[in-house]
Short mmCIF file of C-alpha atoms and ligand atoms in Angstrom, two decimals:
data_model
loop_
_atom_site.label_atom_id
_atom_site.label_comp_id
_atom_site.label_asym_id
_atom_site.label_seq_id
_atom_site.Cartn_x
_atom_site.Cartn_y
_atom_site.Cartn_z
CA UNK A 38 10.67 -15.92 16.77
CA UNK A 39 7.67 -13.52 16.83
CA UNK A 40 4.92 -14.53 14.38
CA UNK A 41 3.22 -11.55 12.70
CA UNK A 42 -0.22 -12.26 11.26
CA UNK A 43 -2.85 -9.78 10.03
CA UNK A 44 -4.57 -7.87 12.86
CA UNK A 45 -7.87 -7.59 10.94
CA UNK A 46 -9.21 -10.01 8.33
CA UNK A 47 -12.64 -9.51 6.79
CA UNK A 48 -13.87 -11.89 4.09
CA UNK A 49 -17.52 -11.10 3.23
CA UNK A 50 -19.83 -9.45 0.72
CA UNK A 51 -19.29 -5.63 0.66
CA UNK A 52 -16.31 -5.95 3.04
CA UNK A 53 -14.90 -2.84 1.38
CA UNK A 54 -17.40 -0.80 3.47
CA UNK A 55 -15.32 -1.65 6.57
CA UNK A 56 -12.18 0.08 5.28
CA UNK A 57 -12.68 3.43 7.06
CA UNK A 58 -13.52 1.71 10.32
CA UNK A 59 -10.32 -0.37 10.09
CA UNK A 60 -8.22 2.69 9.19
CA UNK A 61 -9.63 4.43 12.27
CA UNK A 62 -8.82 1.47 14.55
CA UNK A 63 -5.27 1.47 13.15
CA UNK A 64 -5.01 5.29 13.46
CA UNK A 65 -4.15 5.50 9.76
CA UNK A 66 -5.10 8.89 8.29
CA UNK A 67 -3.26 9.28 5.03
CA UNK A 68 -2.68 6.01 3.12
CA UNK A 69 -1.39 5.75 -0.44
CA UNK A 70 -3.25 3.34 -2.73
CA UNK A 71 -1.32 1.13 -5.18
CA UNK A 72 -3.55 -0.28 -7.91
CA UNK A 73 -3.76 -1.24 -11.59
CA UNK A 74 -5.42 0.42 -14.55
CA UNK A 75 -8.34 -2.04 -14.66
CA UNK A 76 -8.76 -2.32 -10.89
CA UNK A 77 -8.51 1.41 -10.06
CA UNK A 78 -12.35 1.48 -10.16
CA UNK A 79 -12.38 -0.56 -6.91
CA UNK A 80 -10.00 1.80 -5.09
CA UNK A 81 -11.34 4.19 -2.41
CA UNK A 82 -11.67 7.60 -4.13
CA UNK A 83 -10.67 9.74 -1.16
CA UNK A 84 -6.98 8.71 -1.09
CA UNK A 85 -3.99 9.39 -3.37
CA UNK A 86 -3.15 6.52 -5.71
CA UNK A 87 -0.29 5.34 -7.95
CA UNK A 88 -0.41 2.61 -10.62
CA UNK A 89 1.97 -0.25 -9.80
CA UNK A 90 3.37 0.16 -13.32
CA UNK A 91 4.58 3.64 -12.31
CA UNK A 92 5.96 2.86 -8.86
CA UNK A 93 8.48 5.31 -7.31
CA UNK A 94 11.29 3.86 -5.12
CA UNK A 95 10.64 6.24 -2.26
CA UNK A 96 7.49 7.96 -1.02
CA UNK A 97 6.89 10.36 1.88
CA UNK A 98 4.00 11.89 3.71
CA UNK A 99 1.88 8.72 3.89
CA UNK A 100 1.23 6.56 6.95
CA UNK A 101 0.24 3.31 5.18
CA UNK A 102 0.03 1.60 1.79
CA UNK A 103 -3.17 -0.01 0.53
CA UNK A 104 -2.91 -2.52 -2.35
CA UNK A 105 -6.09 -2.77 -4.42
CA UNK A 106 -6.12 -5.24 -7.32
CA UNK A 107 -4.80 -8.56 -8.55
CA UNK A 108 -1.60 -10.30 -7.56
CA UNK A 109 0.71 -7.63 -8.98
CA UNK A 110 -1.04 -4.66 -7.34
CA UNK A 111 -0.91 -6.48 -3.98
CA UNK A 112 2.72 -7.54 -4.50
CA UNK A 113 3.97 -4.10 -5.49
CA UNK A 114 1.96 -2.43 -2.71
CA UNK A 115 3.38 -4.89 -0.15
CA UNK A 116 6.88 -4.24 -1.49
CA UNK A 117 6.53 -0.43 -1.35
CA UNK A 118 5.17 -0.65 2.22
CA UNK A 119 8.12 -2.85 3.25
CA UNK A 120 10.68 -0.53 1.60
CA UNK A 121 9.18 2.46 3.40
CA UNK A 122 8.55 0.65 6.69
CA UNK A 123 4.82 1.34 6.51
CA UNK A 124 1.85 -0.91 7.39
CA UNK A 125 0.24 -2.63 4.40
CA UNK A 126 -3.48 -3.23 3.86
CA UNK A 127 -4.40 -5.87 1.27
CA UNK A 128 -7.62 -5.38 -0.68
CA UNK A 129 -7.57 -8.07 -3.39
CA UNK A 130 -10.04 -7.72 -6.26
CA UNK A 131 -9.58 -11.37 -7.23
CA UNK A 132 -8.27 -14.56 -5.59
CA UNK A 133 -5.49 -15.66 -7.95
CA UNK A 134 -2.79 -16.61 -5.42
CA UNK A 135 -2.00 -16.57 -1.71
CA UNK A 136 0.02 -13.38 -1.96
CA UNK A 137 -3.20 -11.63 -0.92
CA UNK A 138 -2.45 -12.56 2.71
CA UNK A 139 1.14 -13.75 2.92
CA UNK A 140 4.28 -11.81 3.92
CA UNK A 141 5.90 -12.94 0.64
CA UNK A 142 6.70 -10.65 -2.31
CA UNK A 143 7.10 -12.47 -5.60
CA UNK A 144 7.67 -9.61 -8.01
CA UNK A 145 10.64 -11.55 -9.29
CA UNK A 146 12.27 -14.85 -8.39
CA UNK A 147 13.42 -15.76 -5.85
CA UNK A 148 10.51 -14.36 -3.85
CA UNK A 149 11.39 -12.84 -0.50
CA UNK A 150 9.92 -12.43 2.96
CA UNK A 151 8.54 -9.04 3.98
CA UNK A 152 5.75 -8.42 6.55
CA UNK A 153 2.19 -9.79 6.65
CA UNK A 154 -0.52 -7.29 5.77
CA UNK A 155 -1.77 -5.57 8.94
CA UNK A 156 -5.30 -5.96 7.51
CA UNK A 157 -6.89 -7.99 4.73
CA UNK A 158 -10.23 -6.88 3.31
CA UNK A 159 -11.73 -9.37 0.85
CA UNK A 160 -14.98 -8.19 -0.68
CA UNK A 161 -16.45 -11.47 -1.90
CA UNK A 162 -18.89 -9.64 -4.16
CA UNK A 163 -15.92 -8.19 -6.09
CA UNK A 164 -14.10 -11.55 -6.05
CA UNK A 165 -17.22 -13.32 -7.38
CA UNK A 166 -17.35 -11.01 -10.39
CA UNK A 167 -13.59 -11.18 -11.12
CA UNK A 168 -12.33 -13.14 -14.17
CA UNK A 169 -13.01 -16.86 -13.66
CA UNK A 170 -9.56 -17.69 -15.03
CA UNK A 171 -7.99 -15.83 -12.11
CA UNK A 172 -10.07 -17.80 -9.60
CA UNK A 173 -9.06 -21.05 -11.29
CA UNK A 174 -5.44 -19.88 -10.96
CA UNK A 175 -6.01 -19.25 -7.25
CA UNK A 176 -7.30 -22.79 -6.89
CA UNK A 177 -4.14 -24.09 -8.58
CA UNK A 178 -2.06 -22.13 -6.07
CA UNK A 179 -3.99 -23.54 -3.10
CA UNK A 180 -4.03 -27.21 -4.17
CA UNK A 181 -0.28 -26.94 -4.56
CA UNK A 182 -0.13 -26.68 -0.75
CA UNK A 183 -0.85 -30.43 -0.61
CA UNK A 184 2.33 -31.37 -2.48
CA UNK A 185 4.25 -28.55 -0.78
CA UNK A 186 3.50 -30.01 2.66
CA UNK A 187 4.37 -33.55 1.46
CA UNK A 188 7.73 -32.16 0.24
CA UNK A 189 8.29 -30.33 3.53
CA UNK A 190 7.67 -33.54 5.49
CA UNK A 191 10.10 -35.37 3.19
CA UNK A 192 12.76 -32.67 3.77
CA UNK A 193 12.21 -32.96 7.53
CA UNK A 194 12.56 -36.78 7.37
CA UNK A 195 15.47 -37.00 4.90
CA UNK A 196 17.39 -33.79 5.64
CA UNK A 197 16.34 -32.80 9.16
CA UNK A 198 14.97 -29.50 7.83
CA UNK A 199 13.13 -27.24 10.32
CA UNK A 200 9.45 -28.14 10.19
CA UNK A 201 6.37 -26.60 11.81
CA UNK A 202 3.57 -29.10 12.32
CA UNK A 203 1.13 -26.30 13.16
CA UNK A 204 1.87 -24.45 9.91
CA UNK A 205 1.82 -27.67 7.89
CA UNK A 206 -1.49 -28.88 9.32
CA UNK A 207 -3.04 -25.45 8.73
CA UNK A 208 -1.78 -25.29 5.14
CA UNK A 209 -2.73 -28.88 4.27
CA UNK A 210 -6.18 -28.65 5.88
CA UNK A 211 -7.26 -25.48 4.05
CA UNK A 212 -6.10 -27.02 0.77
CA UNK A 213 -7.76 -30.41 1.31
CA UNK A 214 -11.00 -28.80 2.44
CA UNK A 215 -11.39 -26.80 -0.76
CA UNK A 216 -10.24 -29.76 -2.88
CA UNK A 217 -13.03 -31.88 -1.35
CA UNK A 218 -15.49 -29.01 -1.73
CA UNK A 219 -14.73 -28.60 -5.43
CA UNK A 220 -15.00 -32.36 -6.06
CA UNK A 221 -18.35 -32.68 -4.28
CA UNK A 222 -20.25 -29.44 -4.85
CA UNK A 223 -21.98 -27.21 -7.39
CA UNK A 224 -19.27 -24.55 -6.80
CA UNK A 225 -21.84 -21.93 -5.74
CA UNK A 226 -19.63 -20.86 -2.80
CA UNK A 227 -16.34 -21.55 -4.61
CA UNK A 228 -15.17 -17.90 -4.70
CA UNK A 229 -15.78 -17.45 -0.93
CA UNK A 230 -14.13 -20.73 0.03
CA UNK A 231 -11.19 -19.98 -2.28
CA UNK A 232 -10.66 -16.53 -0.74
CA UNK A 233 -10.72 -18.04 2.78
CA UNK A 234 -8.32 -20.84 1.76
CA UNK A 235 -5.83 -18.41 0.21
CA UNK A 236 -5.94 -16.22 3.33
CA UNK A 237 -5.35 -19.37 5.40
CA UNK A 238 -2.41 -20.28 3.20
CA UNK A 239 -0.90 -16.80 3.62
CA UNK A 240 -1.19 -17.14 7.40
CA UNK A 241 0.43 -20.61 7.32
CA UNK A 242 3.38 -18.98 5.53
CA UNK A 243 3.55 -16.31 8.25
CA UNK A 244 3.52 -19.02 10.98
CA UNK A 245 6.41 -20.84 9.27
CA UNK A 246 8.14 -17.58 8.34
CA UNK A 247 8.76 -19.33 5.02
CA UNK A 248 6.84 -20.20 1.85
CA UNK A 249 7.58 -23.90 2.60
CA UNK A 250 3.97 -24.78 3.55
CA UNK A 251 2.75 -23.40 0.22
CA UNK A 252 5.66 -23.90 -2.15
CA UNK A 253 7.33 -27.21 -2.90
CA UNK A 254 8.28 -29.16 -6.02
CA UNK A 255 5.17 -27.92 -7.89
CA UNK A 256 6.36 -24.33 -7.40
CA UNK A 257 9.88 -25.33 -8.47
CA UNK A 258 8.25 -26.64 -11.65
CA UNK A 259 6.37 -23.33 -12.10
CA UNK A 260 9.55 -21.32 -11.53
CA UNK A 261 11.29 -23.54 -14.12
CA UNK A 262 8.54 -22.70 -16.62
CA UNK A 263 8.98 -18.98 -15.88
CA UNK A 264 12.74 -19.41 -16.40
CA UNK A 265 12.24 -21.19 -19.74
CA UNK A 266 9.66 -18.60 -20.87
CA UNK A 267 12.39 -16.01 -20.36
CA UNK A 268 15.20 -18.14 -21.84
CA UNK A 269 13.34 -19.03 -25.03
CA UNK A 270 11.32 -15.79 -25.13
CA UNK A 271 8.12 -17.86 -25.22
CA UNK A 272 4.86 -16.05 -25.88
CA UNK A 273 2.90 -17.99 -23.24
CA UNK A 274 0.66 -16.08 -20.79
CA UNK A 275 0.16 -18.90 -18.26
CA UNK A 276 -0.55 -17.64 -14.73
CA UNK A 277 1.39 -18.57 -11.58
CA UNK A 278 -1.46 -20.60 -10.09
CA UNK A 279 -2.16 -22.38 -13.39
CA UNK A 280 1.48 -23.54 -13.57
CA UNK A 281 1.49 -24.57 -9.90
CA UNK A 282 -1.76 -26.52 -10.20
CA UNK A 283 -0.41 -28.33 -13.25
CA UNK A 284 2.80 -29.01 -11.33
CA UNK A 285 0.77 -30.39 -8.42
CA UNK A 286 -0.66 -33.08 -10.76
CA UNK A 287 2.87 -34.21 -11.61
CA UNK A 288 4.33 -33.99 -8.09
CA UNK A 289 1.40 -35.74 -6.39
CA UNK A 290 1.91 -38.56 -8.94
CA UNK A 291 5.58 -38.78 -7.89
CA UNK A 292 4.65 -38.78 -4.20
CA UNK A 293 2.03 -41.50 -4.81
CA UNK A 294 4.73 -43.75 -6.27
CA UNK A 295 6.53 -43.62 -2.90
CA UNK A 296 3.58 -43.49 -0.54
CA UNK A 297 0.75 -45.97 -1.00
CA UNK A 298 -1.53 -43.99 1.38
CA UNK A 299 -1.83 -41.29 -1.25
CA UNK A 300 -3.79 -43.35 -3.77
CA UNK A 301 -5.43 -41.34 -6.54
CA UNK A 302 -4.24 -38.02 -5.16
CA UNK A 303 -3.08 -36.85 -8.60
CA UNK A 304 -6.36 -37.99 -10.16
CA UNK A 305 -8.40 -36.02 -7.56
CA UNK A 306 -6.24 -32.92 -8.05
CA UNK A 307 -6.52 -33.14 -11.84
CA UNK A 308 -10.31 -33.71 -11.69
CA UNK A 309 -10.80 -30.72 -9.38
CA UNK A 310 -8.61 -28.46 -11.53
CA UNK A 311 -10.60 -29.56 -14.60
CA UNK A 312 -13.89 -28.80 -12.78
CA UNK A 313 -12.87 -25.19 -12.11
CA UNK A 314 -11.55 -24.95 -15.69
CA UNK A 315 -7.89 -24.64 -14.78
CA UNK A 316 -5.47 -26.05 -17.40
CA UNK A 317 -4.90 -29.81 -16.98
CA UNK A 318 -3.29 -30.65 -20.35
CA UNK A 319 -0.03 -29.41 -21.86
CA UNK A 320 -1.96 -27.74 -24.69
CA UNK A 321 -4.32 -25.97 -22.26
CA UNK A 322 -1.33 -24.70 -20.26
CA UNK A 323 0.05 -23.39 -23.54
CA UNK A 324 3.49 -25.03 -23.75
CA UNK A 325 5.22 -27.50 -26.09
CA UNK A 326 5.76 -30.99 -24.67
CA UNK A 327 9.57 -30.56 -24.86
CA UNK A 328 9.46 -27.41 -22.71
CA UNK A 329 7.38 -29.21 -20.06
CA UNK A 330 9.89 -32.08 -20.04
CA UNK A 331 12.83 -29.67 -19.75
CA UNK A 332 11.09 -27.77 -16.92
CA UNK A 333 10.56 -31.01 -15.00
CA UNK A 334 14.22 -31.99 -15.45
CA UNK A 335 15.62 -28.61 -14.23
CA UNK A 336 13.00 -27.77 -11.58
CA UNK A 337 15.17 -28.98 -8.64
CA UNK A 338 17.76 -26.30 -9.55
CA UNK A 339 15.32 -23.38 -9.16
CA UNK A 340 16.11 -23.00 -5.45
CA UNK A 341 17.83 -24.89 -2.68
CA UNK A 342 14.73 -26.71 -1.44
CA UNK A 343 14.61 -30.49 -0.87
CA UNK A 344 11.52 -32.06 -2.44
CA UNK A 345 10.34 -35.28 -4.09
CA UNK A 346 12.58 -34.25 -7.02
CA UNK A 347 15.60 -34.71 -4.72
CA UNK A 348 18.81 -34.15 -6.81
CA UNK A 349 16.71 -33.92 -9.97
CA UNK A 350 15.29 -36.32 -12.53
CA UNK A 351 16.82 -37.06 -15.94
CA UNK A 352 15.20 -35.83 -19.15
CA UNK A 353 14.45 -39.47 -20.08
CA UNK A 354 12.67 -40.07 -16.78
CA UNK A 355 10.87 -36.71 -17.10
CA UNK A 356 9.69 -37.71 -20.57
CA UNK A 357 8.39 -41.04 -19.25
CA UNK A 358 6.49 -39.33 -16.41
CA UNK A 359 4.93 -36.73 -18.73
CA UNK A 360 3.90 -39.41 -21.23
CA UNK A 361 2.39 -41.58 -18.47
CA UNK A 362 0.40 -38.64 -17.15
CA UNK A 363 -0.63 -36.66 -20.21
CA UNK A 364 -0.64 -39.01 -23.21
N1 LIG B 153 3.40 -12.84 -2.99
C1 LIG B 153 3.20 -14.04 -3.42
O1 LIG B 153 3.30 -15.04 -2.70
C2 LIG B 153 2.86 -14.24 -4.85
C3 LIG B 153 2.66 -13.13 -5.65
N2 LIG B 153 2.39 -13.29 -6.96
C4 LIG B 153 2.17 -12.06 -7.73
O2 LIG B 153 0.94 -12.18 -8.45
C5 LIG B 153 1.17 -11.78 -9.78
C6 LIG B 153 0.20 -12.50 -10.67
O3 LIG B 153 -1.10 -12.14 -10.14
P1 LIG B 153 -2.38 -12.32 -11.04
O4 LIG B 153 -3.54 -11.88 -10.24
O5 LIG B 153 -2.37 -13.71 -11.62
O6 LIG B 153 -2.12 -11.33 -12.25
P2 LIG B 153 -2.28 -9.76 -12.30
O7 LIG B 153 -2.06 -9.11 -11.00
O8 LIG B 153 -1.45 -9.34 -13.45
O9 LIG B 153 -3.85 -9.57 -12.68
C7 LIG B 153 -4.26 -10.08 -13.93
C8 LIG B 153 -5.22 -9.08 -14.58
O10 LIG B 153 -6.48 -9.21 -13.92
C9 LIG B 153 -6.96 -7.90 -13.63
N3 LIG B 153 -7.91 -7.96 -12.52
C10 LIG B 153 -7.66 -8.21 -11.23
N4 LIG B 153 -8.82 -8.20 -10.52
C11 LIG B 153 -9.82 -7.93 -11.42
C12 LIG B 153 -11.24 -7.80 -11.33
N5 LIG B 153 -11.89 -7.96 -10.17
N6 LIG B 153 -11.94 -7.52 -12.45
C13 LIG B 153 -11.29 -7.38 -13.63
N7 LIG B 153 -9.94 -7.49 -13.80
C14 LIG B 153 -9.23 -7.77 -12.69
C15 LIG B 153 -5.72 -7.09 -13.34
O11 LIG B 153 -6.04 -5.72 -13.44
P3 LIG B 153 -4.93 -4.55 -13.42
O12 LIG B 153 -4.51 -4.41 -14.84
O13 LIG B 153 -5.67 -3.37 -12.86
O14 LIG B 153 -3.80 -5.02 -12.53
C16 LIG B 153 -4.78 -7.62 -14.42
O15 LIG B 153 -5.01 -6.93 -15.64
C17 LIG B 153 2.61 -12.13 -10.07
O16 LIG B 153 3.10 -11.31 -11.10
C18 LIG B 153 3.28 -11.81 -8.73
O17 LIG B 153 3.64 -10.44 -8.66
C19 LIG B 153 2.31 -14.52 -7.55
C20 LIG B 153 2.50 -15.65 -6.76
C21 LIG B 153 2.78 -15.58 -5.37
O1 LIG B 154 3.90 -18.60 -4.66
C1 LIG B 154 4.22 -18.68 -3.49
C2 LIG B 154 3.33 -19.32 -2.49
O2 LIG B 154 2.10 -19.69 -3.10
C3 LIG B 154 5.58 -18.22 -3.05
O3 LIG B 154 6.41 -19.30 -3.37
P1 LIG B 154 7.98 -19.16 -3.70
O4 LIG B 154 8.61 -18.88 -2.37
O5 LIG B 154 8.36 -20.50 -4.29
O6 LIG B 154 8.13 -18.02 -4.68
ZN1 LIG B 155 2.18 -19.75 -5.26
#
């Protein structure tokens, strides 16, 4: 199977100044920009633009799509490019999840595979100034790669699932490197290292042609929270990466119980999340305890993906785990 990864990736201060040069190398003359109302100010002024909240199904007369903004602007831009069989250029204005570089579109669940961006331009000066909460969310999404890879290895061992060691090593290494950085540093370079890690995660997904290296039981837990938010019409504005990071605390704890080599993994993940001010308590995440327990007990049903949750855990066992971890 052919692996498609971005042809150009620039992650540096003022990277946005390279856009015209990259467009020229790609012989792109008339791109359409997809952006949001707050992030429009970062978009190149010389091209047509549409807000992702006003997206048409079909477009014509353009030779590429450029997504400029947060996760939604990138997702909708990637989706429009895929639907119109056009190349997609990702220009994230924050680093809130690995969609900035992956071929995945997660507008709604289940997410689906499209095509990797042909170019990724990450202006670390813009990222640095973006809302800190979004960067903390991005860190939650990247630490979740650690439990995602543990789940993938379990699925390979217990179910013979297809497994790519190269993708897994890549995904796990970028996540562990930034976890160690956060635990041992003053976070001065956090935004740059986070952007690089999320790009690495997106490329690991492209290598596997699946979100497996970046989405395991912790993402099932996050999807279960999204499902319950919908079901109970909950007014909770938790972000994808915040939910995944919180889920990674729980799932690393479950993996530790079965694998003595993983000592203190959940403690290190929780400490690092706390240090970047991501939610690490049920109150900080914004849910009631009972919703968290229900999400943990239904998470395995969110998609057909074998993880440490296996055929699911009972509500009683979920309650016990949540009380051991958070009370
Ligand atoms: N493809 C994938 O693998 C994944 C994709 N996603 C996607 O990501 C979305 C969530 O992304 P997320 O970034 O958390 O949320 P949003 O895209 O909703 O962005 C949150 C807010 O931050 C604003 N913003 C972004 N950058 C800046 C900046 N530099 N300065 C000021 N404000 C800024 C956005 O502006 P504006 O209003 O202009 O948009 C928006 O109002 C999901 O809905 C999903 O579509 C999530 C997980 C995985
Ligand atoms: O969020 C993702 C990777 O970080 C995509 O995961 P899903 O395939 O579980 O939607
Ligand atoms: Zn994710």
